[in-house]
Coordinates of C-alpha atoms in Angstrom, one line a residue:
M1 CA 34.3 -29.3 25.4
I2 CA 31.3 -28.6 23.6
N3 CA 31.3 -28.7 20.0
K4 CA 31.0 -24.9 18.7
Q5 CA 29.2 -25.8 15.3
L6 CA 25.7 -25.0 14.9
F7 CA 23.4 -27.7 16.5
F8 CA 21.3 -29.3 13.9
L9 CA 17.9 -30.6 15.6
I10 CA 14.1 -30.5 15.3
I11 CA 12.1 -29.4 18.5
F12 CA 8.3 -30.3 18.5
Y13 CA 6.0 -28.5 21.0
C14 CA 2.5 -30.1 21.1
F15 CA 0.0 -28.6 23.7
L16 CA -2.7 -30.6 25.0
S17 CA -5.5 -28.2 25.1
F18 CA -4.8 -26.8 21.3
K19 CA -3.4 -28.0 18.5
M20 CA -0.8 -25.3 18.5
D21 CA 2.3 -27.1 17.3
A22 CA 5.8 -25.4 16.7
Q23 CA 8.9 -26.8 14.9
L24 CA 12.3 -25.2 15.2
I25 CA 15.0 -26.8 12.1
F26 CA 18.7 -25.9 12.4
P27 CA 19.9 -27.3 9.1
K28 CA 23.2 -29.0 9.1
S29 CA 24.1 -28.6 5.3
S30 CA 24.7 -25.1 4.0
V31 CA 21.8 -23.4 1.6
Q32 CA 22.2 -20.2 0.3
L33 CA 19.3 -17.9 -0.7
F34 CA 19.6 -14.6 -2.3
S35 CA 15.9 -13.2 -2.5
E36 CA 12.6 -13.5 -1.2
N37 CA 11.6 -15.4 -4.3
E38 CA 14.3 -17.7 -3.8
I39 CA 13.3 -18.1 -0.3
R40 CA 9.6 -18.8 -1.1
F41 CA 10.7 -21.3 -3.7
F42 CA 13.0 -23.0 -1.3
L43 CA 10.2 -23.3 1.4
K44 CA 7.6 -24.4 -0.9
N45 CA 9.5 -27.4 -2.0
T46 CA 11.0 -28.4 1.4
Q47 CA 8.1 -28.0 3.9
K48 CA 5.4 -30.6 3.6
E49 CA 2.7 -28.1 4.8
L50 CA 3.0 -26.0 1.7
E51 CA 2.5 -28.6 -1.0
S52 CA -1.3 -27.9 -1.3
P53 CA -2.0 -25.2 -4.3
H54 CA -4.6 -23.6 -1.9
V55 CA -1.8 -22.9 0.6
D56 CA 0.4 -19.7 0.4
L57 CA 2.9 -17.4 2.2
Q58 CA 2.4 -13.6 2.6
L59 CA 5.5 -12.1 4.0
K60 CA 4.7 -10.1 7.3
Y61 CA 8.3 -8.6 7.6
K62 CA 11.8 -8.5 6.7
K63 CA 14.0 -7.3 9.4
K64 CA 17.8 -6.7 9.3
S65 CA 19.9 -7.6 12.4
K66 CA 23.7 -6.7 12.8
M67 CA 24.5 -10.2 11.6
A68 CA 21.6 -11.4 10.0
I69 CA 18.5 -11.0 7.9
H70 CA 15.0 -12.5 9.2
Y71 CA 11.8 -13.2 7.2
L72 CA 8.6 -14.0 8.5
F73 CA 5.9 -15.5 6.5
E74 CA 2.1 -15.9 7.6
L75 CA 0.5 -19.0 5.8
S76 CA -3.1 -18.6 4.2
Y77 CA -5.5 -21.0 2.8
Q78 CA -7.7 -20.1 0.1
K79 CA -6.6 -16.7 0.5
Y80 CA -7.5 -16.4 4.1
P81 CA -4.7 -16.0 6.8
I82 CA -4.3 -18.8 9.3
F83 CA -4.2 -17.1 12.7
N84 CA -1.0 -17.2 14.5
S85 CA 0.4 -19.5 11.6
S86 CA 3.9 -18.5 10.5
I87 CA 7.2 -20.0 9.2
K88 CA 10.0 -17.7 9.9
I89 CA 13.5 -18.3 8.4
N90 CA 16.8 -16.7 9.5
L91 CA 19.7 -16.0 7.2
D92 CA 23.2 -15.1 7.6
N93 CA 24.5 -12.0 5.9
Q94 CA 25.8 -14.4 3.0
G95 CA 22.2 -16.0 2.6
R96 CA 23.1 -18.9 4.6
V97 CA 20.0 -20.6 6.1
L98 CA 20.5 -20.3 10.0
S99 CA 17.3 -21.8 11.3
I100 CA 13.6 -21.9 10.4
K101 CA 10.8 -21.8 12.9
K102 CA 7.4 -23.4 12.0
E103 CA 4.3 -22.4 14.3
N104 CA 0.8 -23.7 13.9
T105 CA 1.4 -24.7 10.4
H106 CA -0.7 -27.9 10.0
T107 CA -3.2 -27.6 7.1
D108 CA -4.5 -31.1 6.6
E109 CA -8.0 -30.4 8.2
L110 CA -8.8 -27.0 6.5
H111 CA -10.8 -28.6 3.7
K112 CA -13.5 -29.2 6.2
I113 CA -14.5 -25.3 6.1
N114 CA -17.9 -24.1 4.7
F115 CA -16.6 -20.7 3.9
Q116 CA -19.7 -19.5 2.3
N117 CA -21.9 -20.5 5.0
E118 CA -19.5 -19.0 7.8
I119 CA -19.3 -15.9 6.2
I120 CA -22.9 -15.5 5.8
A121 CA -23.2 -16.2 9.5
F122 CA -20.6 -13.4 10.2
Q123 CA -22.4 -10.8 8.3
K124 CA -25.4 -11.4 11.0
L125 CA -23.3 -10.2 13.6
K126 CA -22.6 -6.9 15.5
I127 CA -18.9 -7.0 16.4
Q128 CA -18.7 -3.9 17.9
D129 CA -21.4 -4.7 20.3
I130 CA -20.1 -8.2 21.1
I131 CA -16.6 -6.5 22.2
G132 CA -18.3 -3.3 23.7
E133 CA -18.3 0.5 22.8
K134 CA -15.6 0.9 25.3
F135 CA -13.1 -0.5 22.6
P136 CA -13.7 1.0 19.1
I137 CA -12.7 -1.4 16.3
K138 CA -9.5 -0.5 14.2
S139 CA -9.3 -3.4 12.2
M140 CA -11.3 -6.7 11.5
N141 CA -10.1 -9.7 9.3
F142 CA -11.2 -13.0 8.2
K143 CA -8.8 -15.6 9.3
I144 CA -8.9 -19.3 9.9
D145 CA -8.6 -20.9 13.4
N146 CA -6.8 -24.5 12.9
S147 CA -6.2 -24.9 16.7
S148 CA -8.6 -27.9 16.8
D149 CA -9.8 -31.0 14.5
S150 CA -12.6 -28.7 13.6
P151 CA -11.2 -25.6 12.1
Q152 CA -13.6 -22.4 11.5
L153 CA -13.4 -19.2 10.1
I154 CA -13.0 -16.3 12.8
Y155 CA -12.7 -12.7 13.1
E156 CA -9.4 -11.3 14.4
V157 CA -10.4 -7.9 15.8
N158 CA -8.0 -5.3 16.8
S159 CA -8.6 -2.4 19.1
W160 CA -6.1 0.2 20.2
S161 CA -5.7 3.6 21.7
S162 CA -3.3 5.3 23.9
T163 CA -4.5 3.4 27.0
H164 CA -5.0 -0.1 25.5
D165 CA -4.0 -2.8 23.0
L166 CA -6.6 -5.6 22.7
T167 CA -6.9 -8.3 20.2
F168 CA -10.2 -10.5 19.9
I169 CA -11.1 -13.9 18.7
I170 CA -14.9 -14.4 17.6
N171 CA -16.6 -17.1 16.0
T172 CA -19.7 -17.3 13.9
S173 CA -21.7 -17.7 16.9
G174 CA -20.5 -14.3 18.2
E175 CA -18.8 -16.0 21.1
I176 CA -15.1 -14.2 22.1
L177 CA -13.1 -17.4 22.1
K178 CA -10.0 -15.8 23.3
H179 CA -8.7 -12.2 23.7
W180 CA -5.4 -10.7 24.4
D181 CA -4.2 -7.5 26.1
Q182 CA -1.0 -7.0 24.0
C183 CA 0.2 -4.0 26.4
R184 CA 3.4 -4.8 28.1
Y185 CA 3.0 -4.1 31.9
N186 CA 5.4 -3.9 34.7
K187 CA 4.6 -2.7 37.9
I188 CA 16.4 21.2 16.1
D189 CA 18.5 19.2 18.3
T190 CA 20.0 21.0 21.1
I191 CA 21.5 20.1 24.6
I192 CA 19.7 20.8 27.8
Q193 CA 21.2 20.3 31.2
A194 CA 18.9 18.5 33.9
H195 CA 19.0 16.7 37.2
V196 CA 18.2 13.1 37.1
F197 CA 18.5 9.9 39.2
S198 CA 21.1 7.4 38.1
P199 CA 19.7 4.9 38.2
D200 CA 17.9 5.8 41.4
P201 CA 18.6 7.5 44.7
L202 CA 19.2 4.5 46.7
T203 CA 21.4 2.7 44.4
A204 CA 23.6 5.9 44.1
Q205 CA 24.1 6.3 47.3
Q206 CA 24.2 2.5 48.3
L207 CA 21.5 2.5 50.5
T208 CA 18.3 0.1 51.0
Y209 CA 14.7 1.6 51.7
G210 CA 13.3 2.1 55.1
M211 CA 13.5 5.4 57.2
P212 CA 14.5 7.6 56.9
Y213 CA 15.1 6.7 53.1
I214 CA 11.4 6.5 52.1
D215 CA 9.2 8.0 49.5
G216 CA 7.5 10.1 51.9
A217 CA 4.7 11.0 49.6
D218 CA 6.5 12.4 46.8
S219 CA 8.1 14.9 48.8
N220 CA 11.7 16.0 48.2
L221 CA 13.2 15.0 51.6
S222 CA 16.9 16.1 52.5
W223 CA 18.3 12.6 51.8
F224 CA 17.5 13.0 48.1
A225 CA 20.0 15.9 47.5
P226 CA 23.2 13.7 47.0
A227 CA 21.5 11.3 44.7
Y228 CA 20.7 14.5 42.0
F229 CA 23.2 14.2 39.1
Q230 CA 23.5 16.8 36.7
V231 CA 23.5 15.5 33.1
P232 CA 23.3 16.7 29.3
I233 CA 20.7 15.5 27.5
L234 CA 20.1 15.9 23.7
A235 CA 16.7 17.7 23.1
T236 CA 14.9 20.0 20.6
Y237 CA 14.7 23.7 20.4
D238 CA 11.4 25.1 18.7
N239 CA 12.4 28.4 16.9
Q240 CA 9.0 29.1 16.3
T241 CA 7.8 29.2 19.9
N242 CA 11.5 29.9 21.2
E243 CA 11.2 26.8 23.6
F244 CA 13.3 24.1 24.4
L245 CA 11.1 20.8 24.2
L246 CA 11.7 17.2 26.1
E247 CA 12.0 15.3 22.9
N248 CA 14.5 13.9 20.2
Q249 CA 15.0 11.3 17.5
W250 CA 14.2 8.7 20.0
V251 CA 11.4 9.5 22.6
Q252 CA 8.9 12.4 23.1
I253 CA 7.8 13.4 26.3
T254 CA 4.2 13.9 25.8
D255 CA 0.6 13.6 27.4
F256 CA -1.9 11.3 26.3
D257 CA -3.1 9.6 29.4
A258 CA -4.7 10.9 32.8
P259 CA -4.1 12.9 35.2
N260 CA -3.2 15.0 31.9
I261 CA 0.0 16.9 33.0
A262 CA 1.5 18.6 30.2
P263 CA 5.3 17.9 29.7
V264 CA 7.4 20.8 30.7
T265 CA 8.8 23.3 28.3
K266 CA 11.4 26.0 29.0
A267 CA 12.7 29.2 27.3
T268 CA 16.1 28.2 28.8
P269 CA 17.9 24.8 28.6
D270 CA 18.1 24.6 32.2
F271 CA 15.5 21.8 33.4
F272 CA 16.6 21.6 37.0
F273 CA 13.7 20.1 39.0
N274 CA 13.5 18.2 42.1
R275 CA 11.1 14.9 42.5
S276 CA 8.4 16.8 43.7
Q277 CA 7.9 18.5 40.5
S278 CA 6.4 16.8 37.5
G279 CA 9.4 18.2 35.2
F280 CA 11.8 15.9 37.2
E281 CA 10.0 12.8 36.0
D282 CA 10.0 14.2 32.2
V283 CA 13.7 14.6 32.2
N284 CA 14.5 11.6 33.8
V285 CA 12.7 9.5 31.3
L286 CA 14.2 11.4 28.3
Y287 CA 17.6 11.0 29.8
H288 CA 17.7 7.2 30.4
I289 CA 15.8 6.4 27.1
T290 CA 18.4 8.4 25.3
T291 CA 21.2 7.0 26.8
F292 CA 20.3 3.5 26.7
H293 CA 19.4 4.0 22.8
Q294 CA 22.9 5.8 22.4
Y295 CA 24.5 2.8 24.1
I296 CA 22.7 0.1 21.8
S297 CA 23.5 2.2 18.6
S298 CA 27.0 2.2 19.5
I299 CA 27.2 -1.4 19.7
G300 CA 25.3 -2.1 16.2
Y301 CA 21.6 -2.0 17.1
D302 CA 20.4 1.5 15.9
S303 CA 17.7 0.4 13.8
L304 CA 15.8 -0.7 16.9
L305 CA 12.8 1.6 17.7
Y306 CA 14.4 3.8 15.0
E307 CA 10.9 5.3 14.6
G308 CA 11.1 6.6 18.1
I309 CA 8.6 6.2 21.0
R310 CA 6.4 8.7 22.9
A311 CA 6.1 8.5 26.8
D312 CA 3.6 9.7 29.2
T313 CA 5.7 10.0 32.5
H314 CA 2.6 10.9 34.5
G315 CA -0.2 8.5 33.1
M316 CA -2.0 4.9 33.8
G317 CA -4.9 7.2 35.4
G318 CA -2.5 8.9 38.0
F319 CA -3.2 6.2 40.8
A320 CA -1.8 2.8 39.2
D321 CA 1.7 1.6 40.8
N322 CA 2.2 0.1 37.0
S323 CA 3.7 1.2 34.0
M324 CA 3.3 -0.3 30.3
F325 CA 4.4 -0.5 26.9
N326 CA 1.7 -0.1 24.0
R327 CA 2.1 -1.0 20.6
N328 CA -0.7 1.3 19.6
G329 CA -1.1 0.1 16.3
G330 CA 2.6 0.6 14.9
F331 CA 2.9 4.0 17.0
P332 CA 4.4 2.8 20.4
L333 CA 3.9 4.4 23.6
L334 CA 5.3 4.0 27.1
D335 CA 2.8 4.8 30.1
F336 CA 4.4 5.4 33.4
G337 CA 2.2 5.0 36.7
L338 CA 2.1 7.5 40.0
G339 CA 1.2 5.0 42.5
G340 CA 3.6 4.3 45.2
V341 CA 6.8 5.5 44.1
D342 CA 6.5 7.4 40.6
D343 CA 7.6 4.8 38.1
A344 CA 9.5 7.3 36.0
E345 CA 12.0 8.0 39.1
D346 CA 13.6 4.5 38.8
A347 CA 15.8 3.8 35.7
D348 CA 15.1 -0.1 36.1
V349 CA 11.2 0.6 35.2
I350 CA 11.8 2.9 32.3
I351 CA 14.5 0.6 30.7
H352 CA 12.2 -2.7 31.1
E353 CA 9.4 -1.1 29.8
Y354 CA 11.7 0.3 26.6
A355 CA 13.0 -3.1 26.3
H356 CA 9.3 -4.4 25.6
G357 CA 9.7 -2.2 22.6
L358 CA 13.0 -3.4 21.3
S359 CA 11.7 -6.7 21.5
W360 CA 8.7 -5.5 19.4
S361 CA 10.7 -3.7 17.2
A362 CA 13.2 -6.6 16.4
N363 CA 10.3 -9.2 15.9
A364 CA 6.9 -7.7 15.6
N365 CA 5.9 -10.3 18.2
E366 CA 2.4 -11.2 19.7
N367 CA 2.7 -12.7 23.0
Y368 CA 0.2 -15.2 22.5
S369 CA 1.8 -17.8 25.1
F370 CA 2.2 -17.9 28.7
E371 CA 6.0 -18.9 28.1
R372 CA 6.2 -16.2 25.5
S373 CA 5.0 -13.6 27.8
A374 CA 7.2 -14.6 30.4
L375 CA 10.1 -14.7 28.3
D376 CA 9.5 -11.1 27.1
E377 CA 9.2 -10.1 30.9
G378 CA 12.7 -11.9 31.3
V379 CA 14.1 -9.7 28.4
G380 CA 13.1 -6.4 30.1
D381 CA 14.1 -7.3 33.4
Y382 CA 17.6 -8.4 32.0
F383 CA 18.0 -5.1 30.1
A384 CA 17.0 -3.4 33.4
T385 CA 19.3 -5.1 35.4
S386 CA 22.1 -4.9 33.0
Y387 CA 21.7 -0.9 32.4
S388 CA 21.7 -0.1 36.3
R389 CA 24.4 -2.8 37.2
A390 CA 26.6 -1.0 34.5
I391 CA 25.9 2.3 36.2
N392 CA 26.4 1.0 40.0
P393 CA 26.7 -2.5 40.9
F394 CA 25.5 -2.0 44.3
R395 CA 22.6 -4.7 45.4
W396 CA 22.0 -5.3 41.3
E397 CA 20.4 -8.8 41.9
H398 CA 17.5 -6.4 43.4
L399 CA 15.4 -4.9 40.5
Y400 CA 13.3 -1.9 40.9
S401 CA 15.4 -0.9 43.9
W402 CA 13.4 2.5 44.4
D403 CA 10.1 1.6 42.8
G404 CA 9.8 -1.8 44.5
N405 CA 11.6 -3.6 47.3
N406 CA 9.1 -1.4 49.6
E407 CA 5.8 -1.2 51.2
F408 CA 4.5 -0.4 47.8
W409 CA 5.5 -3.7 46.0
Q410 CA 8.2 -6.5 46.5
G411 CA 10.1 -5.8 43.3
R412 CA 11.9 -8.7 41.4
I413 CA 15.4 -10.6 41.5
A414 CA 18.1 -11.2 39.0
N415 CA 19.4 -14.3 41.2
T416 CA 16.2 -16.4 41.4
A417 CA 16.5 -19.8 42.9
L418 CA 13.8 -21.0 40.4
N419 CA 14.8 -23.3 37.4
Y420 CA 13.1 -23.8 34.2
P421 CA 10.2 -24.5 33.9
D422 CA 9.3 -23.3 37.1
G423 CA 7.6 -20.1 37.6
A424 CA 3.7 -19.5 38.6
T425 CA 3.3 -16.2 37.0
I426 CA 5.0 -14.9 33.9
Y427 CA 7.0 -12.4 36.2
S428 CA 8.5 -15.3 38.2
K429 CA 9.0 -17.2 35.2
G430 CA 10.8 -14.3 33.5
E431 CA 13.0 -14.0 36.4
I432 CA 14.8 -17.4 35.4
W433 CA 15.7 -16.0 32.2
N434 CA 17.0 -13.0 33.9
A435 CA 19.1 -14.9 36.0
A436 CA 20.6 -17.0 33.5
M437 CA 21.5 -13.7 31.3
S438 CA 22.9 -11.9 34.2
N439 CA 25.3 -14.8 35.0
I440 CA 26.5 -14.9 31.4
Y441 CA 26.9 -10.7 32.1
T442 CA 28.9 -11.8 35.0
D443 CA 31.1 -14.1 32.9
L444 CA 31.5 -12.1 30.0
G445 CA 30.8 -8.5 30.6
Q446 CA 28.1 -6.0 29.6
I447 CA 28.8 -5.6 26.1
V448 CA 29.2 -9.1 24.7
C449 CA 26.0 -10.1 26.8
D450 CA 23.8 -7.2 25.4
K451 CA 25.0 -8.0 21.9
L452 CA 23.8 -11.7 22.2
M453 CA 20.6 -10.7 23.9
L454 CA 20.0 -7.8 21.1
E455 CA 20.7 -10.1 18.1
S456 CA 18.7 -13.0 19.4
L457 CA 15.9 -10.6 19.8
Y458 CA 15.5 -10.8 15.7
F459 CA 14.7 -14.5 15.9
F460 CA 11.7 -14.6 18.6
T461 CA 8.4 -15.8 17.3
N462 CA 5.1 -15.4 18.4
Q463 CA 5.6 -19.0 20.6
T464 CA 9.3 -18.9 21.3
T465 CA 10.2 -20.8 24.2
F466 CA 12.8 -20.7 26.8
P467 CA 15.1 -23.3 25.5
E468 CA 14.6 -21.8 21.8
A469 CA 15.5 -18.4 23.3
A470 CA 18.7 -20.0 24.7
L471 CA 19.6 -21.8 21.1
Y472 CA 19.0 -18.4 19.5
V473 CA 21.6 -16.9 21.9
L474 CA 23.9 -19.8 21.2
Q475 CA 23.4 -18.6 17.5
A476 CA 24.0 -15.1 17.7
D477 CA 27.4 -16.1 19.5
T478 CA 28.2 -18.0 16.6
L479 CA 27.3 -15.1 14.3
L480 CA 28.6 -12.5 16.4
F481 CA 31.9 -14.1 18.0
N482 CA 32.2 -17.2 16.2
G483 CA 30.9 -19.3 19.0
Q484 CA 34.0 -18.5 21.3
H485 CA 31.8 -18.1 24.2
T486 CA 29.7 -21.6 23.7
N487 CA 30.7 -23.5 26.7
V488 CA 29.8 -20.4 29.1
I489 CA 26.6 -19.9 27.7
C490 CA 25.8 -23.4 27.6
N491 CA 26.9 -23.6 31.4
R492 CA 24.7 -20.8 32.4
F493 CA 21.7 -22.2 30.6
A494 CA 22.1 -25.7 31.9
E495 CA 22.4 -24.2 35.6
K496 CA 18.8 -23.0 35.1
N497 CA 17.6 -26.4 33.4
I498 CA 16.6 -24.4 30.1
V499 CA 19.1 -26.9 28.5
D500 CA 20.4 -30.1 29.7
A501 CA 24.4 -31.1 30.5
N502 CA 25.0 -31.4 26.8
C503 CA 23.4 -28.1 25.8
K504 CA 20.6 -29.6 24.4
P505 CA 17.1 -27.9 24.8
T506 CA 15.1 -29.8 27.5
S507 CA 12.2 -31.9 26.9
V508 CA 13.4 -32.5 23.1
L509 CA 12.7 -35.3 20.9
P510 CA 15.3 -37.4 19.5
T511 CA 17.0 -35.7 16.5
P512 CA 16.1 -37.1 13.1
N513 CA 19.2 -38.4 11.2
Y514 CA 19.3 -37.0 7.4
S515 CA 22.5 -37.9 6.6
D516 CA 21.5 -40.5 3.9
E517 CA 19.1 -38.0 2.3
V518 CA 19.8 -37.3 -1.4
Q519 CA 20.2 -33.6 -1.7
V520 CA 18.8 -31.7 -5.0
K521 CA 19.9 -28.3 -5.7
N522 CA 19.5 -25.5 -8.0
T523 CA 15.7 -26.2 -8.9
Y524 CA 15.4 -22.3 -8.9
G525 CA 18.0 -21.7 -11.4
F526 CA 16.5 -24.3 -13.4
L527 CA 13.1 -22.6 -13.2
I528 CA 14.4 -19.1 -13.9
K529 CA 17.7 -19.4 -16.1
N530 CA 17.0 -23.1 -17.4
E531 CA 20.3 -23.8 -15.5
K532 CA 21.0 -27.7 -14.5
I533 CA 19.5 -29.3 -11.4
E534 CA 22.2 -31.0 -9.3
I535 CA 21.5 -34.3 -7.5
H536 CA 24.0 -35.1 -5.0
F537 CA 24.1 -38.5 -3.2
P538 CA 25.6 -38.7 0.0
H539 CA 27.7 -42.0 -1.1
L540 CA 28.1 -44.1 -4.4
S541 CA 24.6 -44.8 -5.5
S542 CA 23.0 -46.7 -8.2
G543 CA 19.2 -46.4 -9.4
F544 CA 17.1 -44.2 -12.2
L545 CA 15.6 -40.9 -12.3
N546 CA 12.0 -40.4 -13.4
I547 CA 10.1 -37.2 -14.3
V548 CA 6.5 -37.3 -14.5
D549 CA 3.6 -34.8 -14.9
M550 CA 0.8 -34.1 -12.2
N551 CA -1.1 -36.6 -14.2
G552 CA 1.4 -39.3 -13.4
V553 CA 2.7 -39.3 -17.2
G554 CA 6.2 -40.7 -17.5
L555 CA 8.3 -37.9 -19.5
F556 CA 12.0 -38.7 -18.8
K557 CA 13.8 -41.6 -17.6
Q558 CA 17.6 -42.2 -16.7
Y559 CA 19.4 -44.9 -15.3
F560 CA 22.6 -44.6 -13.1
Q561 CA 25.5 -46.8 -11.4
N562 CA 27.7 -45.8 -8.8
E563 CA 27.4 -42.3 -8.9
T564 CA 27.6 -39.4 -6.3
T565 CA 26.3 -36.4 -8.5
L566 CA 24.2 -36.4 -11.4
F567 CA 23.2 -33.2 -13.7
L568 CA 20.1 -32.7 -15.5
S569 CA 19.7 -30.6 -18.4
N570 CA 17.9 -30.2 -21.9
L571 CA 15.0 -31.7 -20.6
N572 CA 12.5 -30.0 -23.1
L573 CA 9.8 -29.4 -20.6
Q574 CA 6.8 -27.3 -21.3
R575 CA 6.0 -24.6 -18.6
G576 CA 4.3 -26.3 -15.9
V577 CA 5.0 -28.6 -12.3
Y578 CA 6.5 -31.8 -12.5
I579 CA 7.5 -34.7 -10.2
L580 CA 11.2 -35.6 -10.2
Q581 CA 11.2 -39.5 -8.8
I582 CA 14.7 -40.5 -7.7
Q583 CA 15.0 -44.3 -7.1
Y584 CA 18.6 -44.9 -5.4
N585 CA 19.7 -48.0 -3.2
G586 CA 16.2 -49.2 -2.5
K587 CA 15.1 -45.9 -1.5
L588 CA 12.7 -43.1 -3.1
K589 CA 12.7 -39.3 -2.9
N590 CA 10.1 -37.3 -4.7
V591 CA 11.1 -33.6 -5.7
K592 CA 8.6 -31.2 -7.1
I593 CA 10.2 -28.9 -10.1
V594 CA 8.6 -26.3 -11.8
K595 CA 9.4 -25.0 -15.4

């Protein structure tokens, strides 16, 4: 039996090629915070990286999931943001700290940067020429790159359109140090009636690809007839043009990419097309995204992608056997290719790409690492598997049963024999995550497993690893179900080597023991309301308290003997920053306090 209480551990990830460290902290003692100011104060007084007066926190977002609240802060030094540096703090709905994730937060070498000289060097560069006219600059910001022992000022340049979403990192010499393609690839309300595939023509008839059950160059062969399902779909009626439009609050079918096939509209609400007609892909995408979003809304996650998404069902240049999710500067898009089997005919492809959007909506992620990208692919594959499996479990282990598993491409599987950290590509590595989650689905069912995955998405950061994501799933189980599925979840992740037999993440350093630490509480109340500072010792303690100003001048001293709790008040301090020195049982703890 594994203890269902939240784990207390710190995970360090150090990469050899770059100084990109990460630290995940699950506090053992309960800390409650009720506002952004309290969170800032808590972080400033507990995280060593924030001690310098030159280091500050900028709130990037606050997101509310069903059971928790998530704050992501970006670090800055002398008002310059530190590239890919963040602290994410996750609280339950009562304000209790669940976990803290720090990424790339080291600041000890930043004083070496000569900001004035580097800004002058940047002013001489022609950035648009460096990245090329093909990628018009949409935003450009100075940031600090601290990924080596020689930190430097850089330009972060972003370019996006309906067909690309790129981030460039450029140094003072005009070199493109790194670049990322942030697109996620994969291979008046009214009701209309339409024909769709659900989830695809093969699964619906319990068939596998091969003669005579083939694509046939997009023709409407006779074997497709039993696979068409008539369904109602929420759409829109335009009383100015007297047309029914394929759009609703969650998705709009539109045309923004070649081959420029406009979405169908009709004067009547019957959208009965076959797969040889462009309108079929239009209604198929509208139906599956609408159905999936209505489902996740019904289980408590209606805020994900609440802004809606635009989808081009005949895009990617017309011939690419590929599809993608594009953040598009905060106006997200789905682009479906026509190569091989039309991607928009397969619900697995549709839901996979839409799941990239859910992940982005939950955590505003940038996939800056191989493993983080693989995790996003695994999440997309899991939701595609879950969605189709619930409709029809026939060969559910084979993803993209219609779009793949044929002469065009091999598709992917939900029962890979690979174990973490295997996987040479982000797709094969993503299969490991899907396999673990799909096994949990087998044990717990769709709704429980989908809730666990959706809730944990809010905890993800730019460099989240598989072991960290597994811990977030466990934490989601604690929040949603009081930890009643801990054993099942741990066993399934252990089978794929994402956690070990004791449900500890693989490759984790020994857990520091903070059980003998003195606790200083209510420093925020002391600052705002002149309330008492509370000092709690782990056991009977003797020693003295000392308060000094930032010049080291002593202002207050108090001895104590055999105490477990002390209260400080009426200190008569002027406005400013002070150090509270606590000498107890031969130990010393310094705490910064502000008045």
